[in-house]
Each structure stands twice: as structure tokens, then as C-alpha cells.
């Protein structure tokens, strides 16, 4: 009986060890998968943050381009207006000079 009891105890101990080992493996695998999930979540968050940063950068870039275009347009408009004014002034000057020449001609006749 004593011999059988020790054999039974050893058998139970082995079964218990196997059971614990299986559970340990399961826990290890589960913890590993949880770690992978966490890593994947973090990578997904990082990817989202990167996309947002890229969008923000793109928006800023477009904003700068629009400002540059607007400034360029304003400058060209100002230049155009300045040239028109200069032309008007030149035409006035030409008319004034023609008038003066015309007056001189009249005087000399």
C-alpha cells in the first residue's frame, strides 16, 4: 500500500506539473499576444499621429503657397497700376509739351 501510495503521489505530481506547464505556456503565449497587441496599438497610434503631422505640414505648405501667390498677385496689381499712372502722367506731359510747341508756333507766325 505504501508503495502504491507513493507511486500515485508521484503520478499526481507529474500530472500537476504537466498541467502547470501547459497553463504556464498558455499564459506565456497570452502575454506574448497581449504584448504584440499593445505594440500594434502603439504603432497604429504612431501612424495616426504621423498622418496628422503630415496633413498639418501639408496644410501649412498650402497656406504659405497661397500667401505667396496672393502677395505676388498684389505686387503685380500694384506694378500694373503704377505703370498705368506713369503712362497717364507721360501722356499729360506730352500734351502739355505739344501745347507749348503749338503756342510757340502760333507766336512765331
Backbone as JSON, one array per atom type, in Angstrom:
{
  "sequence": "XXXXXXXXXXXXXXXXXXXXXXXXXXXXXXXXXXXXXXXXXXXXXXXXXXXXXXXXXXXXXXXXXXXXXXXXXXXXXXXXXXXXXXXXXXXXXXXXXXXXXXXXXXXXX",
  "N": [[0.81, -1.19, 0.0], [1.85, 1.25, 0.83], [3.78, 1.58, -1.07], [2.23, 1.76, -3.39], [0.84, 4.09, -2.78], [2.89, 6.03, -2.84], [3.61, 5.86, -5.5], [1.27, 6.71, -6.72], [1.14, 9.31, -5.68], [3.42, 10.4, -6.9], [2.67, 10.17, -9.55], [0.45, 11.85, -9.59], [1.72, 14.21, -8.95], [3.34, 14.54, -11.22], [1.37, 14.81, -13.16], [0.21, 17.15, -12.25], [2.39, 18.88, -12.57], [2.63, 18.79, -15.36], [0.18, 19.9, -16.03], [0.44, 22.44, -14.87], [2.59, 23.32, -16.39], [1.45, 23.41, -18.95], [-0.49, 25.35, -18.51], [1.18, 27.45, -17.86], [2.49, 27.78, -20.31], [0.32, 28.57, -21.85], [-0.32, 30.95, -20.56], [2.03, 32.34, -21.05], [1.99, 32.49, -23.84], [-0.37, 33.94, -24.13], [0.36, 36.32, -22.82], [2.38, 37.11, -24.51], [0.96, 37.51, -26.87], [-0.65, 39.58, -25.99], [1.28, 41.52, -25.58], [2.08, 41.84, -28.22], [-0.28, 42.87, -29.27], [-0.42, 45.26, -27.83], [1.87, 46.51, -28.81], [1.17, 46.69, -31.51], [-1.03, 48.38, -31.27], [0.24, 50.69, -30.3], [1.89, 51.24, -32.49], [-0.07, 51.74, -34.38], [-1.21, 54.03, -33.27], [1.0, 55.73, -33.43], [1.25, 55.82, -36.19], [-1.12, 57.12, -36.88], [-0.69, 59.58, -35.64], [1.53, 60.44, -37.09], [0.35, 60.68, -39.63], [-1.43, 62.76, -39.1], [0.4, 64.78, -38.49], [1.66, 64.99, -40.97], [-0.5, 65.85, -42.54], [-0.97, 68.31, -41.33], [1.43, 69.6, -41.9], [1.24, 69.68, -44.66], [-1.01, 71.31, -44.94], [0.03, 73.7, -43.86], [2.0, 74.19, -45.73], [0.47, 74.59, -48.05], [-0.88, 76.85, -47.21], [1.24, 78.69, -47.0], [1.99, 78.75, -49.71], [-0.34, 79.82, -50.82], [-0.34, 82.33, -49.59], [2.0, 83.36, -50.72], [1.26, 83.4, -53.42], [-0.86, 85.22, -53.31], [0.47, 87.53, -52.42], [2.2, 87.89, -54.56], [0.34, 88.38, -56.57], [-0.83, 90.75, -55.64], [1.41, 92.41, -55.77], [1.9, 92.42, -58.53], [-0.43, 93.62, -59.39], [-0.16, 96.15, -58.18], [2.12, 97.02, -59.53], [1.13, 97.12, -62.12], [-0.83, 99.09, -61.83], [0.82, 101.23, -61.14], [2.31, 101.49, -63.5], [0.26, 102.2, -65.25], [-0.47, 104.67, -64.17], [1.93, 106.05, -64.56], [1.96, 106.05, -67.34], [-0.29, 107.65, -67.85], [0.62, 110.03, -66.72], [2.79, 110.55, -68.42], [1.45, 110.88, -70.83], [-0.01, 113.2, -70.24], [2.12, 114.95, -69.91], [3.18, 114.88, -72.47], [1.04, 116.02, -73.9], [1.03, 118.54, -72.74], [3.53, 119.47, -73.53], [3.16, 119.42, -76.29], [1.22, 121.35, -76.48], [2.65, 123.56, -75.61], [4.55, 123.68, -77.67], [2.85, 124.13, -79.76], [1.86, 126.62, -79.05], [4.14, 128.13, -79.29], [4.54, 127.98, -82.0], [2.36, 129.4, -82.92], [2.95, 131.9, -81.96], [5.24, 132.48, -83.35], [4.34, 132.69, -85.93]],
  "CA": [[0.0, 0.0, 0.0], [2.73, 2.41, 0.91], [4.43, 1.67, -2.38], [1.21, 2.25, -4.32], [0.55, 5.49, -2.45], [3.98, 6.87, -3.33], [3.51, 5.87, -6.96], [0.11, 7.57, -7.02], [1.53, 10.69, -5.39], [4.34, 10.84, -7.95], [1.88, 10.29, -10.76], [-0.35, 13.07, -9.43], [2.65, 15.34, -9.02], [3.71, 14.69, -12.64], [0.2, 15.36, -13.86], [0.1, 18.53, -11.81], [3.47, 19.61, -13.23], [2.25, 18.93, -16.77], [-0.93, 20.84, -16.08], [1.01, 23.78, -14.61], [3.42, 23.66, -17.52], [0.54, 23.79, -20.02], [-1.08, 26.64, -18.14], [2.26, 28.42, -17.98], [2.67, 28.05, -21.74], [-0.84, 29.35, -22.29], [-0.17, 32.31, -20.03], [3.14, 32.94, -21.76], [1.5, 32.81, -25.18], [-1.33, 35.04, -23.99], [1.08, 37.56, -22.5], [3.1, 37.48, -25.71], [-0.01, 38.07, -27.81], [-1.05, 40.88, -25.44], [2.38, 42.45, -25.87], [2.01, 42.15, -29.65], [-1.43, 43.76, -29.44], [-0.03, 46.58, -27.33], [2.83, 47.08, -29.77], [0.41, 47.05, -32.7], [-1.82, 49.57, -30.93], [1.16, 51.83, -30.24], [2.29, 51.54, -33.86], [-1.23, 52.35, -35.03], [-1.31, 55.4, -32.74], [2.09, 56.49, -34.01], [0.93, 56.05, -37.6], [-2.16, 58.15, -36.92], [-0.04, 60.85, -35.29], [2.36, 60.82, -38.24], [-0.54, 61.15, -40.68], [-1.91, 64.08, -38.7], [1.5, 65.72, -38.66], [1.85, 65.18, -42.41], [-1.61, 66.69, -43.01], [-0.73, 69.66, -40.81], [2.54, 70.13, -42.68], [0.7, 69.94, -45.99], [-1.86, 72.49, -44.81], [0.9, 74.86, -43.69], [2.67, 74.4, -47.0], [-0.51, 75.2, -48.94], [-1.13, 78.19, -46.7], [2.38, 79.51, -47.43], [1.89, 78.92, -51.16], [-1.43, 80.75, -51.08], [0.13, 83.67, -49.2], [2.97, 83.8, -51.72], [0.51, 83.73, -54.63], [-1.61, 86.43, -53.03], [1.44, 88.62, -52.39], [2.66, 88.08, -55.93], [-0.76, 88.98, -57.3], [-0.92, 92.14, -55.18], [2.56, 93.15, -56.3], [1.71, 92.61, -59.97], [-1.51, 94.6, -59.5], [0.43, 97.45, -57.86], [3.02, 97.38, -60.64], [0.26, 97.47, -63.24], [-1.41, 100.41, -61.52], [1.91, 102.21, -61.21], [2.62, 101.7, -64.91], [-0.85, 102.96, -65.83], [-0.32, 106.05, -63.7], [3.08, 106.62, -65.26], [1.54, 106.3, -68.72], [-1.16, 108.83, -67.84], [1.48, 111.2, -66.48], [3.56, 110.79, -69.65], [0.53, 111.43, -71.83], [-0.26, 114.59, -69.83], [3.36, 115.7, -70.19], [3.26, 115.02, -73.94], [0.02, 117.0, -74.3], [1.5, 119.84, -72.27], [4.63, 119.89, -74.39], [2.59, 119.72, -77.61], [0.53, 122.62, -76.34], [3.7, 124.58, -75.59], [5.09, 123.81, -79.02], [1.79, 124.75, -80.57], [1.81, 128.02, -78.7], [5.34, 128.77, -79.85], [4.32, 128.09, -83.43], [1.42, 130.48, -83.14], [3.63, 133.16, -81.68], [6.22, 132.75, -84.4], [3.66, 133.0, -87.19]],
  "C": [[0.86, 1.27, 0.0], [3.37, 2.68, -0.44], [3.45, 2.24, -3.41], [0.88, 3.72, -4.07], [1.63, 6.42, -2.97], [3.93, 6.97, -4.86], [2.37, 6.79, -7.39], [0.45, 9.04, -6.8], [2.43, 11.23, -6.5], [3.59, 11.08, -9.26], [1.06, 11.59, -10.73], [0.54, 14.32, -9.54], [3.06, 15.61, -10.47], [2.56, 15.31, -13.44], [0.02, 16.84, -13.53], [1.16, 19.41, -12.49], [3.13, 19.86, -14.7], [1.16, 19.99, -16.93], [-0.43, 22.27, -15.88], [1.85, 24.26, -15.79], [2.56, 24.14, -18.69], [-0.07, 25.16, -19.75], [-0.05, 27.76, -18.27], [2.5, 28.8, -19.44], [1.54, 28.92, -22.27], [-0.7, 30.8, -21.83], [0.94, 33.06, -20.77], [2.7, 33.38, -23.16], [0.52, 33.98, -25.13], [-0.62, 36.37, -23.71], [1.83, 38.06, -23.74], [2.14, 38.13, -26.72], [-0.5, 39.44, -27.32], [0.01, 41.93, -25.73], [2.34, 42.85, -27.34], [0.87, 43.12, -29.92], [-1.09, 45.18, -28.99], [0.9, 47.27, -28.31], [2.1, 47.53, -31.03], [-0.43, 48.3, -32.46], [-0.94, 50.81, -30.92], [1.6, 52.24, -31.64], [1.16, 52.22, -34.61], [-1.38, 53.8, -34.57], [-0.23, 56.28, -33.36], [1.8, 56.82, -35.47], [-0.12, 57.15, -37.75], [-1.55, 59.52, -36.64], [0.81, 61.35, -36.46], [1.5, 61.36, -39.38], [-1.05, 62.55, -40.36], [-0.83, 65.14, -38.88], [1.73, 66.04, -40.14], [0.75, 66.08, -42.98], [-1.39, 68.14, -42.59], [0.37, 70.35, -41.62], [2.06, 70.54, -44.08], [-0.17, 71.2, -45.98], [-1.03, 73.76, -44.7], [1.59, 75.22, -45.01], [1.72, 75.09, -47.99], [-0.8, 76.64, -48.53], [-0.02, 79.14, -47.15], [2.31, 79.8, -48.92], [0.81, 79.93, -51.5], [-1.04, 82.18, -50.72], [1.08, 84.22, -50.25], [2.25, 84.21, -53.0], [-0.24, 85.05, -54.47], [-0.69, 87.66, -53.06], [1.92, 88.95, -53.8], [1.59, 88.79, -56.77], [-0.91, 90.46, -56.93], [0.2, 92.98, -55.77], [2.39, 93.42, -57.8], [0.61, 93.65, -60.22], [-0.97, 96.02, -59.22], [1.32, 97.95, -58.99], [2.21, 97.85, -61.84], [-0.34, 98.86, -63.04], [-0.38, 101.52, -61.64], [2.25, 102.54, -62.67], [1.51, 102.51, -65.59], [-0.78, 104.43, -65.44], [0.81, 106.75, -64.43], [2.72, 106.95, -66.71], [0.67, 107.54, -68.82], [-0.34, 110.1, -67.66], [2.28, 111.56, -67.73], [2.68, 111.41, -70.72], [0.22, 112.9, -71.53], [0.93, 115.47, -70.19], [3.49, 115.92, -71.69], [2.27, 116.07, -74.42], [0.46, 118.4, -73.92], [2.6, 120.38, -73.18], [4.12, 120.24, -75.79], [1.9, 121.08, -77.59], [1.55, 123.76, -76.37], [4.29, 124.81, -76.97], [4.09, 124.5, -79.94], [1.7, 126.22, -80.29], [2.99, 128.77, -79.3], [5.15, 128.97, -81.35], [3.39, 129.27, -83.74], [2.1, 131.84, -82.96], [4.56, 133.52, -82.83], [5.55, 133.08, -85.71], [3.25, 134.39, -87.15]]
}
